[in-house]
XYZ file of C-alpha atoms in Angstrom:
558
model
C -2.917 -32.832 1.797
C -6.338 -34.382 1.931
C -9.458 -32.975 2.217
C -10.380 -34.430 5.777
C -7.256 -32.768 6.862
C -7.290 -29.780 4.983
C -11.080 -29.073 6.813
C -9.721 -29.671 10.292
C -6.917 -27.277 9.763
C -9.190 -24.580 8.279
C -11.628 -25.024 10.975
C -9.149 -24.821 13.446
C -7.501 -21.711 12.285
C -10.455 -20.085 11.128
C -10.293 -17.535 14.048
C -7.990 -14.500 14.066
C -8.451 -13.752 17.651
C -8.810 -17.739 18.814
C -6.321 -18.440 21.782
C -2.792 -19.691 20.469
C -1.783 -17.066 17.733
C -0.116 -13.999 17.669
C -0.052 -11.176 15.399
C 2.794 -9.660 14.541
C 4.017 -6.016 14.618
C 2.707 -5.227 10.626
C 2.922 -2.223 8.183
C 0.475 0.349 7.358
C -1.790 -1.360 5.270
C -2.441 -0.377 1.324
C -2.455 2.995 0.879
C -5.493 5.100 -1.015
C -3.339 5.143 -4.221
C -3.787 1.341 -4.999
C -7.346 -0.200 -7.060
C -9.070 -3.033 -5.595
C -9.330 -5.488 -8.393
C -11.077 -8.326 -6.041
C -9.988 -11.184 -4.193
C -7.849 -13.483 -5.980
C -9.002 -16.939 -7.457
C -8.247 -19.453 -4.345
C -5.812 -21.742 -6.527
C -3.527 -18.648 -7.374
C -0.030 -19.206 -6.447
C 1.558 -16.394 -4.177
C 5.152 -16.717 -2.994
C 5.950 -15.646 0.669
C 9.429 -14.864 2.251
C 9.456 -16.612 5.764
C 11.768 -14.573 7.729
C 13.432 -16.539 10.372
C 15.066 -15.481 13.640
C 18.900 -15.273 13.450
C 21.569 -16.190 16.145
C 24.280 -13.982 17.648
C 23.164 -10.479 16.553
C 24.805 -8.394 19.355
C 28.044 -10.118 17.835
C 27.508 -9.219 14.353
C 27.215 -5.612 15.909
C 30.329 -5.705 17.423
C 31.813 -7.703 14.411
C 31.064 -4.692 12.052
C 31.810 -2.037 14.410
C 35.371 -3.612 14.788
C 36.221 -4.364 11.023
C 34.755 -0.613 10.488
C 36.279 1.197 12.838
C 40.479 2.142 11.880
C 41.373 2.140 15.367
C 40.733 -1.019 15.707
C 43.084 -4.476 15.657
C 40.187 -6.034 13.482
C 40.061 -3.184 10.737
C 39.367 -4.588 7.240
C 39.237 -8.255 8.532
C 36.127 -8.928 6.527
C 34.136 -12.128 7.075
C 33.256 -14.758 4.306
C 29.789 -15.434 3.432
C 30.122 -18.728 4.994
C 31.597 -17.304 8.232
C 28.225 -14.675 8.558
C 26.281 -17.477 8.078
C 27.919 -19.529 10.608
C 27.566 -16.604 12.928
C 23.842 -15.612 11.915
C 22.341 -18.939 11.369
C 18.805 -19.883 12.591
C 19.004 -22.534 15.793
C 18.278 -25.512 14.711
C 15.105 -25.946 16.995
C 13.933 -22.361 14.925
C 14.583 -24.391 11.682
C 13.057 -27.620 12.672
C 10.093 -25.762 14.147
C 9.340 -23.288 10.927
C 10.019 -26.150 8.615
C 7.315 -28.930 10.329
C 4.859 -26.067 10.333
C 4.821 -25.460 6.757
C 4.844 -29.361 6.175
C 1.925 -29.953 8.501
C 0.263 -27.227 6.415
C 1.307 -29.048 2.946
C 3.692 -26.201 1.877
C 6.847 -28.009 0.335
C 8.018 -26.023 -2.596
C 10.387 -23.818 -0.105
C 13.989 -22.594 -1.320
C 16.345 -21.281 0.940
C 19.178 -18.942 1.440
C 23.111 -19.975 2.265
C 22.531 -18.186 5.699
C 19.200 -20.343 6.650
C 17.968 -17.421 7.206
C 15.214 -16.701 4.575
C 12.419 -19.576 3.389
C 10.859 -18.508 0.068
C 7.513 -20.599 -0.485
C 5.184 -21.125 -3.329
C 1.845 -21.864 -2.345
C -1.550 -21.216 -3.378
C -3.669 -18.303 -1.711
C -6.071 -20.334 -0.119
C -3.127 -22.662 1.261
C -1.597 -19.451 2.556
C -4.902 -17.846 4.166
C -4.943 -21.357 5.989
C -1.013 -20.783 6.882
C -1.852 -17.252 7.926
C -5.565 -16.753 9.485
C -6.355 -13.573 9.161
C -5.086 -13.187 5.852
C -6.824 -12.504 2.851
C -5.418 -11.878 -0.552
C -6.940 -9.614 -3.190
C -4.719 -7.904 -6.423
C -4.475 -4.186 -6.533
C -3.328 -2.306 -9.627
C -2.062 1.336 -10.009
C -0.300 2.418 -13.219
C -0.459 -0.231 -14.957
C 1.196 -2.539 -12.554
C -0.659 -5.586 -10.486
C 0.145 -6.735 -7.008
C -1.176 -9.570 -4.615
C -1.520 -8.300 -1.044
C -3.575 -9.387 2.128
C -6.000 -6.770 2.749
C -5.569 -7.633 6.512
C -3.374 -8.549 9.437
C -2.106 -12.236 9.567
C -1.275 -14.514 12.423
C 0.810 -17.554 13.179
C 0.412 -20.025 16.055
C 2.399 -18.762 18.820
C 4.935 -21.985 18.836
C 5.707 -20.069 15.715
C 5.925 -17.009 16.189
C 8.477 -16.878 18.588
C 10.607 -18.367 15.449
C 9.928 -15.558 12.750
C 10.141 -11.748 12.476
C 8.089 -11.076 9.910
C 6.496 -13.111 6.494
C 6.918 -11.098 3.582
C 4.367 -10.902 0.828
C 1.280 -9.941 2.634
C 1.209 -6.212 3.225
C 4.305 -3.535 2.260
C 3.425 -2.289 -1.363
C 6.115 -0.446 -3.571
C 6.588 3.320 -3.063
C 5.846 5.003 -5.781
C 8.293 5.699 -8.677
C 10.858 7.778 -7.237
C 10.682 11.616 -8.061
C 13.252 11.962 -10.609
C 12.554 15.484 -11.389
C 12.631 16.859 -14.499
C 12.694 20.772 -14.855
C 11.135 23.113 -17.127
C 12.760 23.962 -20.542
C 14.742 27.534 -19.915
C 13.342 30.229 -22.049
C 15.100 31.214 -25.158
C 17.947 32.892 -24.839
C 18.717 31.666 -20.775
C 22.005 29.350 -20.658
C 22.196 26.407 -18.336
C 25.442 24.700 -17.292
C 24.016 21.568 -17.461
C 25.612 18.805 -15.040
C 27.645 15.761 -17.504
C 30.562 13.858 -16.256
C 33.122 16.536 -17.796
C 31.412 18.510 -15.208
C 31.582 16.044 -12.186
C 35.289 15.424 -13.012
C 35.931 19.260 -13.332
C 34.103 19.485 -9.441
C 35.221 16.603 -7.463
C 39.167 17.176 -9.287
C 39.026 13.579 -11.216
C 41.350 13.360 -13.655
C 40.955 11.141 -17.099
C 43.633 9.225 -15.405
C 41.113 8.894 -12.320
C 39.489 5.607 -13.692
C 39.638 1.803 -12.202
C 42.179 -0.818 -13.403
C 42.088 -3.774 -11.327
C 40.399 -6.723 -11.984
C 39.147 -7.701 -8.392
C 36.949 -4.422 -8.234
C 33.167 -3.963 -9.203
C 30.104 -1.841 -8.593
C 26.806 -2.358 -8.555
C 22.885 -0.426 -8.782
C 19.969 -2.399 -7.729
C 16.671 -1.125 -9.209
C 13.200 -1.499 -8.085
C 9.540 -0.676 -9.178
C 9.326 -2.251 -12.857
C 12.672 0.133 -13.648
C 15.222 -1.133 -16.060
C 17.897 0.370 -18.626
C 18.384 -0.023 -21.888
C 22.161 -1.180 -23.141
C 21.939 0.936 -26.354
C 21.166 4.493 -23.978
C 23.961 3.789 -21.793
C 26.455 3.589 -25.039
C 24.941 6.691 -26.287
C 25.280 8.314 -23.405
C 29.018 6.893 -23.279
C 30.032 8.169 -26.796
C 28.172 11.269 -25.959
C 29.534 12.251 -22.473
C 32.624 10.019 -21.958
C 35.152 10.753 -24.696
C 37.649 12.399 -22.430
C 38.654 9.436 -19.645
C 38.632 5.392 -20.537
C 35.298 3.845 -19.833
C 33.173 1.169 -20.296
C 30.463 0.791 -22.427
C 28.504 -2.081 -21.212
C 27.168 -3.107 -17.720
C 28.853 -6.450 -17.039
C 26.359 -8.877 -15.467
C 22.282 -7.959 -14.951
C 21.276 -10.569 -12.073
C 17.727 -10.853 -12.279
C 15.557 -10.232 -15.701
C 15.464 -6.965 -17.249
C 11.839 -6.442 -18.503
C 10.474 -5.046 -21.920
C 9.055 -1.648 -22.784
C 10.781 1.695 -22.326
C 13.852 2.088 -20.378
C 13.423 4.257 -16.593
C 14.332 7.098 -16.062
C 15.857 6.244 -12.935
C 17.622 3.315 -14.189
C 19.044 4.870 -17.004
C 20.453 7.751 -14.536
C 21.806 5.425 -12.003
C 23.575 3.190 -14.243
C 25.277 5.950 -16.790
C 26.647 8.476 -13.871
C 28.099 5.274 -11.401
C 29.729 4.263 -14.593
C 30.619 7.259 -15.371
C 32.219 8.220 -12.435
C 33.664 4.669 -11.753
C 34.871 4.903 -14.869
C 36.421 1.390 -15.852
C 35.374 -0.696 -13.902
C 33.146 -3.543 -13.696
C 29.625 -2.960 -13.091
C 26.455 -5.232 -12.197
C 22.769 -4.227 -12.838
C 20.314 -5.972 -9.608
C 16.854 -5.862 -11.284
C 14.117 -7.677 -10.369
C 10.927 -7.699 -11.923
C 9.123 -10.180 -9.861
C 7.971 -13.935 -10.836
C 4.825 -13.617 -8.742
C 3.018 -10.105 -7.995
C 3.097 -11.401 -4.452
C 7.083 -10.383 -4.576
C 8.846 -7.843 -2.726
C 11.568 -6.656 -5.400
C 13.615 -4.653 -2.134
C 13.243 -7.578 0.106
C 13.794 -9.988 -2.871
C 16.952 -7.840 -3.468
C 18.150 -8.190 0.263
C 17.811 -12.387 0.126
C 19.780 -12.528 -2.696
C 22.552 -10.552 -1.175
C 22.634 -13.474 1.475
C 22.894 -16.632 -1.405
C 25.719 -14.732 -3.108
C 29.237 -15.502 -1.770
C 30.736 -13.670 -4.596
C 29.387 -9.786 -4.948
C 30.685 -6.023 -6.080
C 32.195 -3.849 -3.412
C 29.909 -1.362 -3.801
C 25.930 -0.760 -3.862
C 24.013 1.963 -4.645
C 20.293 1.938 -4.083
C 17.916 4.995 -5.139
C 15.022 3.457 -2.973
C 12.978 4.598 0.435
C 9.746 4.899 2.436
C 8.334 6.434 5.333
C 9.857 5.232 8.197
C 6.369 5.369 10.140
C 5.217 3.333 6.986
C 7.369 -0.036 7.624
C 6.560 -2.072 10.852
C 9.816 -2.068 13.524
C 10.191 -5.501 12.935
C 10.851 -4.928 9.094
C 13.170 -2.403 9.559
C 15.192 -3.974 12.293
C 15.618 -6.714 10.286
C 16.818 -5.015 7.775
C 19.385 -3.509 10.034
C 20.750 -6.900 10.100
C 20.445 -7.769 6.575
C 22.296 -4.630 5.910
C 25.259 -5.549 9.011
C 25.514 -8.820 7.308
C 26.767 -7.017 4.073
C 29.148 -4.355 6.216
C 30.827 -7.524 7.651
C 31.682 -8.909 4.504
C 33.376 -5.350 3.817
C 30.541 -4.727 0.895
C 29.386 -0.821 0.960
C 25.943 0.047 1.139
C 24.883 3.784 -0.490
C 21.390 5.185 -0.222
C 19.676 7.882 -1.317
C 18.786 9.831 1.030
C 15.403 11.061 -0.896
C 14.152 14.337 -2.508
C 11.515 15.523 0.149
C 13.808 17.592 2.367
C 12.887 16.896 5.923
C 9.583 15.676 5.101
C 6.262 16.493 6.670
C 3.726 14.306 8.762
C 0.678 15.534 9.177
C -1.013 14.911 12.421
C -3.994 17.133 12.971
C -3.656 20.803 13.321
C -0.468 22.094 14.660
C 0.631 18.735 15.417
C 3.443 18.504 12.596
C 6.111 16.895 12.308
C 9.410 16.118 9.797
C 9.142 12.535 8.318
C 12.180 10.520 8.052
C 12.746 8.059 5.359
C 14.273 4.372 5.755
C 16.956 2.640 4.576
C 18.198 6.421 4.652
C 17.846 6.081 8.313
C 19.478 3.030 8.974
C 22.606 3.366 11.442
C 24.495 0.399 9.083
C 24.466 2.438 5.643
C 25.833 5.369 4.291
C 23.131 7.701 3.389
C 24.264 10.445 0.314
C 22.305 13.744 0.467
C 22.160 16.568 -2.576
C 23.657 20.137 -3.713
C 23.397 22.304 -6.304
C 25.939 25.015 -7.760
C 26.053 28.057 -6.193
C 26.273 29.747 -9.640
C 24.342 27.066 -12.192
C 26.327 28.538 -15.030
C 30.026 27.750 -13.577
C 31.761 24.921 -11.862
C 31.423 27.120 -8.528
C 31.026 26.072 -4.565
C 28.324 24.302 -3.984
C 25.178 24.408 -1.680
C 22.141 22.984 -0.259
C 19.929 21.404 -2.513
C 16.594 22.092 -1.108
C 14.769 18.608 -1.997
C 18.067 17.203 0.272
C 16.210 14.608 2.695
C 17.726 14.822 5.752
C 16.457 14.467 9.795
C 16.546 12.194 12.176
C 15.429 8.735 12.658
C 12.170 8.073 14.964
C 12.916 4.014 15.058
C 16.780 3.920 15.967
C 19.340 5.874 18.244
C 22.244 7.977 17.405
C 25.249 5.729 16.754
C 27.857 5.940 18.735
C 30.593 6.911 15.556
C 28.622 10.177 14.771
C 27.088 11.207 18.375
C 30.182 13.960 18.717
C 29.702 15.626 15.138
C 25.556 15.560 15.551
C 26.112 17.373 19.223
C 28.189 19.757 17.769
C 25.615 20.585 14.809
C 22.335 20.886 17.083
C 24.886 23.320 20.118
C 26.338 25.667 16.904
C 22.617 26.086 15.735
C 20.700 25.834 18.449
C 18.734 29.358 17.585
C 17.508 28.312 14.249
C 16.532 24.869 14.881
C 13.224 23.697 13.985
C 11.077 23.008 17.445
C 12.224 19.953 18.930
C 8.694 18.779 18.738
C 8.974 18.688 14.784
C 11.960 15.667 15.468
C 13.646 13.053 17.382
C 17.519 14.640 18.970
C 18.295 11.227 19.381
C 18.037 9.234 16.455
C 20.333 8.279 14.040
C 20.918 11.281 12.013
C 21.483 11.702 8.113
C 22.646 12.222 5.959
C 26.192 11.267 5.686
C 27.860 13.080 2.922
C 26.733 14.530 -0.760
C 26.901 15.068 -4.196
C 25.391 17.009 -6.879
C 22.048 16.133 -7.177
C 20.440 18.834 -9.852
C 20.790 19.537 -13.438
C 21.950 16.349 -15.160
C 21.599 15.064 -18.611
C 20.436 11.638 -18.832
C 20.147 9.474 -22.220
C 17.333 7.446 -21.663
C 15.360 6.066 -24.558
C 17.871 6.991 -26.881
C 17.324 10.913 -26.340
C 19.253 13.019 -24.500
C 17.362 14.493 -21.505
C 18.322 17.687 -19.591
C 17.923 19.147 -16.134
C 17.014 15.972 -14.661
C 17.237 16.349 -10.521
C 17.115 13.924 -7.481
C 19.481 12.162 -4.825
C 19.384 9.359 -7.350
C 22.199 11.327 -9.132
C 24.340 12.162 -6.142
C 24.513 8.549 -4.609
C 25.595 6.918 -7.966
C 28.233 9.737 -8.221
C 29.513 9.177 -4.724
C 29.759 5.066 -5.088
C 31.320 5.721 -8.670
C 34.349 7.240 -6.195
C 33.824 5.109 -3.646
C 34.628 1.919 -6.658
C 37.699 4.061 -7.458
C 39.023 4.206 -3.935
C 38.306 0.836 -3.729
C 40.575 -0.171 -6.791
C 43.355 1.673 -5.286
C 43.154 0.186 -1.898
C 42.873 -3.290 -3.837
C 46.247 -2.708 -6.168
C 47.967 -2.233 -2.657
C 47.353 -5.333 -0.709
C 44.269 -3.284 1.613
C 41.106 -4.419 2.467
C 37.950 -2.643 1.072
C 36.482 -0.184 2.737
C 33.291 -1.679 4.136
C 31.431 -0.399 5.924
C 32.440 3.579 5.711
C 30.763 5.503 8.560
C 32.638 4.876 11.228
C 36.061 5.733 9.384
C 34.202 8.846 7.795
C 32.883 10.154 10.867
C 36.400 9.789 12.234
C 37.704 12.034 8.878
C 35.895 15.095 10.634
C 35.281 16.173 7.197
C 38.657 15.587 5.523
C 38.014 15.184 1.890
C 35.611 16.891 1.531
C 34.282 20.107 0.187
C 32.261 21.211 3.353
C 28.678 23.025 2.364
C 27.490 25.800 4.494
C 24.772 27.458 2.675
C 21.295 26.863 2.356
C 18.076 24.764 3.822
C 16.058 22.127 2.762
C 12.092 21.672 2.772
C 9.777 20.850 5.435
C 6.591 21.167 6.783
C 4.746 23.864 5.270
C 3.174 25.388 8.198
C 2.721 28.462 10.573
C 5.889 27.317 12.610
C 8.273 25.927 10.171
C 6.868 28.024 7.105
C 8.118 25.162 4.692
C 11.763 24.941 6.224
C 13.802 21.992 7.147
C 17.328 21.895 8.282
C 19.969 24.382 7.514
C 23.546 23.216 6.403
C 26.121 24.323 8.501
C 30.404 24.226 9.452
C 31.219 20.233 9.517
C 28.380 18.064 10.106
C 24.870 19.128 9.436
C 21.562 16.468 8.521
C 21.275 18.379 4.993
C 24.745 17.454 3.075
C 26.222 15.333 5.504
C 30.079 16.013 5.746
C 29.866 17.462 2.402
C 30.719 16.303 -1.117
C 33.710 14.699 -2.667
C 37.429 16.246 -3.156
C 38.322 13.095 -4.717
C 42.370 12.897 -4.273
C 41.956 14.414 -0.715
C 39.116 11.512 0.215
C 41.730 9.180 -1.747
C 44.677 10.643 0.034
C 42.851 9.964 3.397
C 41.249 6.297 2.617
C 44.729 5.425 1.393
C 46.425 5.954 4.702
């Protein structure tokens, strides 16, 4: 670009509130927890993810409701990458339009997706405060870890704008490192059960012959903020914990680059107890450190998902925010990115977080219970946590009280679980939280459970004890999910997609069903720190319950 040109464009988009551009609907901007560093040096490359609208979503709806749903004709007929993308794709006015606008602005080095949907640009920052007026990028640090984020709400032209639903790069910053608790040492003398995949095996009734076999079945984690494992932990952990039922050993592809330093915590739990419980089969690692600080490793995460045609059955993702965090626009795309996997009969598993119901704080008495996303997407299953009854046996279980749970404020009740939810709030109507403190209409979770407290993790080549979250429980549950899988698989059946609508439709058939016990909340003079209470079927603490693993096999089978 010359300079004659590059002054007329800067002078002409030097105005944020000038007639011709719109801002978009944008996320909360940094939070207090990040260090300004300063603005970054003009000629520093940032890479932006150019969102662009999509075609035919009301008939990817319907698509994945009817290859979901076992009533239905269409059950299991999962569509090919190449078929969502034919379904999905941008107009071609939306492509031609996005593309000349970045050209005009001199922004060639653009990759895209195999849907069209996604344009991932280098550029410099100055380039991209020019792109984007009202943008201005600075670098942020907080434990040890740099970003590059506008400091500020950006614009495009409003030819534009109608074109795109969001440009990524700019503004959401990483959650913090989830909470993977770890408890306090037990006094001498105390005993502590201790949760191991003997244990998990002895709970959900998998046997050592309970492992996969086919060769057409995988699994995968996807980890986020700088966390990766370490190979040599997970075969400690494996000659440690998994002597009693085949297994493997070693995680079978890492997509992306696993970093240096000390393995996560996180990591190391996610990727021992899914291959634990999955025993045997084949496992892939999504990490994604991030070639530019300006990169969104969970959005990163989701593009990549549409440029692979080949991909495991199963994901499980230990990752959320505040819903009232993320801008609408985000999250409902999102939605979609998440519908495009359900079509293509992959299985999405989330966390459903370790805050219980969560608290907002809104001036005095003005409360209210906080829901978290992805957990609250209608288009994933959402796995809540328990806890033994007795922590010394293999006993019933109950509520774990760090459970998250609620409903959503952003989306409505689907359809497949408005019957089970009515029954919930009617059955407990008298020791329901004020309906002020949450949204009776939104999409509730979670969906179902697993043990989430107590577990030994190797990570950094030492065994660690008592280690707690829902990033133990959703592992667990996709582990048995892979297994299912296999066996549908070896009999000529589809995978099982999507599973809410077909679970919902199981009305709790197995399952163990969890009845005791409430999770956090607001701690306050209404609500006096209490959530949701679990409950008969249904409830937004546990879900349906946890896994009875031949009964839910028995069942998916049929």
């Amino acid at each position: 670009m010359n300079n004659i040109l590059l002054l007329f464009i800067t002078l002409l988009f030097s105005s944020l509130v000038s007639s011709g551009y719109l801002e978009y609907d944008q996320d909360v901007l940094l939070p207090k927890d990040w260090t300004h560093v300063g603005r970054v040096d003009p000629s520093e490359e940032v890479e932006l993810i150019f969102a662009l609208k999509q075609q035919n979503l009301e008939l990817l709806e319907e698509t994945l409701r009817l290859v979901s749903d076992p009533g239905s004709a269409q059950y299991g007929k999962h569509l090919s990458l190449q078929e969502v993308a034919s379904l999905v794709r941008p107009s071609e006015l939306t492509q031609k339009v996005v593309r000349r606008w970045l050209q005009a602005h001199g922004v060639s080095n653009c990759r895209t997706v195999r849907t069209q949907d996604f344009l991932q640009c280098t550029m410099t920052a100055e380039l991209a405060e020019v792109l984007l007026p009202g943008s201005s990028f600075h670098r942020y640090v907080r434990d040890r870890r740099s970003i590059v984020r506008s400091s500020a709400p950006y614009s495009v032209h409003e030819e534009v704008h109608q074109h795109l639903d969001f440009v990524g790069g700019l503004h959401r910053v990483p959650p913090r490192e989830k909470d993977v608790r770890v408890k306090h040492r037990p006094s001498k003398g105390e005993v502590h059960l201790g949760v191991t995949p003997a244990i998990l095996r002895a709970r959900y009734n998998l046997t050592a012959a309970d492992v996969g076999s086919g060769q057409n079945n995988s699994q995968a984690v996807a980890q986020f903020l700088e966390q990766y494992y370490h190979p040599a932990d997970l075969a400690e952990f494996m000659a440690m914990f998994g002597r009693t039922f085949p297994h493997h050993s070693e995680v079978d592809r890492v997509v992306g680059t696993q970093g240096g330093g000390k393995a996560g915590l996180e990591a190391s739990l996610d990727i021992e107890y899914i291959m634990s419980t999955g025993a045997n089969v084949s496992t892939w690692v999504f990490t994604n450190p991030g070639r530019h600080e300006s990169q969104e490793p969970f959005l990163q995460w989701m593009v990549l998902l549409s440029n692979m045609s080949d991909l495991p059955w199963v994901h499980t993702i230990s990752y959320g925010d505040d819903e009232d965090s993320l801008s609408t626009a985000y999250m409902m795309r999102l939605n979609t990115e998440f519908m495009k996997a359900g079509v293509r009969g992959i299985s999405l598993l989330f966390a459903s977080g370790d805050s219980g119901a969560g608290c907002r704080h809104q001036g005095k008495d003005k409360n209210t219970f906080r829901p978290s996303f992805p957990a609250s997407s209608p288009y994933v299953t959402t796995v809540g946590g328990t806890t033994f009854k007795n922590p010394f046996k293999v006993t019933y279980e109950v509520t774990h009280y760090i459970s998250g749970g609620g409903f959503s404020n952003v989306f409505k009740m689907p359809d497949y679980q408005a019957s089970a939810v009515e029954g919930y709030l009617k059955s407990v109507t008298a020791t329901l939280p004020p309906q002020s403190y949450f949204n009776t209409s939104g999409r509730a979770y979670p969906d179902m459970a697993a043990l989430s407290d107590n577990y030994w993790v190797v990570s950094n080549r030492v065994p660690i004890p008592w280690v707690s979250g829902t990033s133990a429980s959703t592992p667990v549950v996709g582990g048995m999910l892979s297994l299912i899988n296999g066996q549908r698989l070896s009999k000529g059946l589809p995978a099982l997609g999507f599973l809410n609508p077909r679970l919902y439709k199981l009305k709790g058939q197995g399952l163990f069903d969890v009845t005791e016990g409430c999770h956090q909340g607001c701690l306050d003079e209404q609500v006096q720190g209490k959530g949701f209470c679990a409950a008969p079927s249904w409830d937004p603490v546990t879900g349906w319950g946890t896994p009875n693993y031949p009964a839910l096999l028995a069942a998916l089978l049929s």
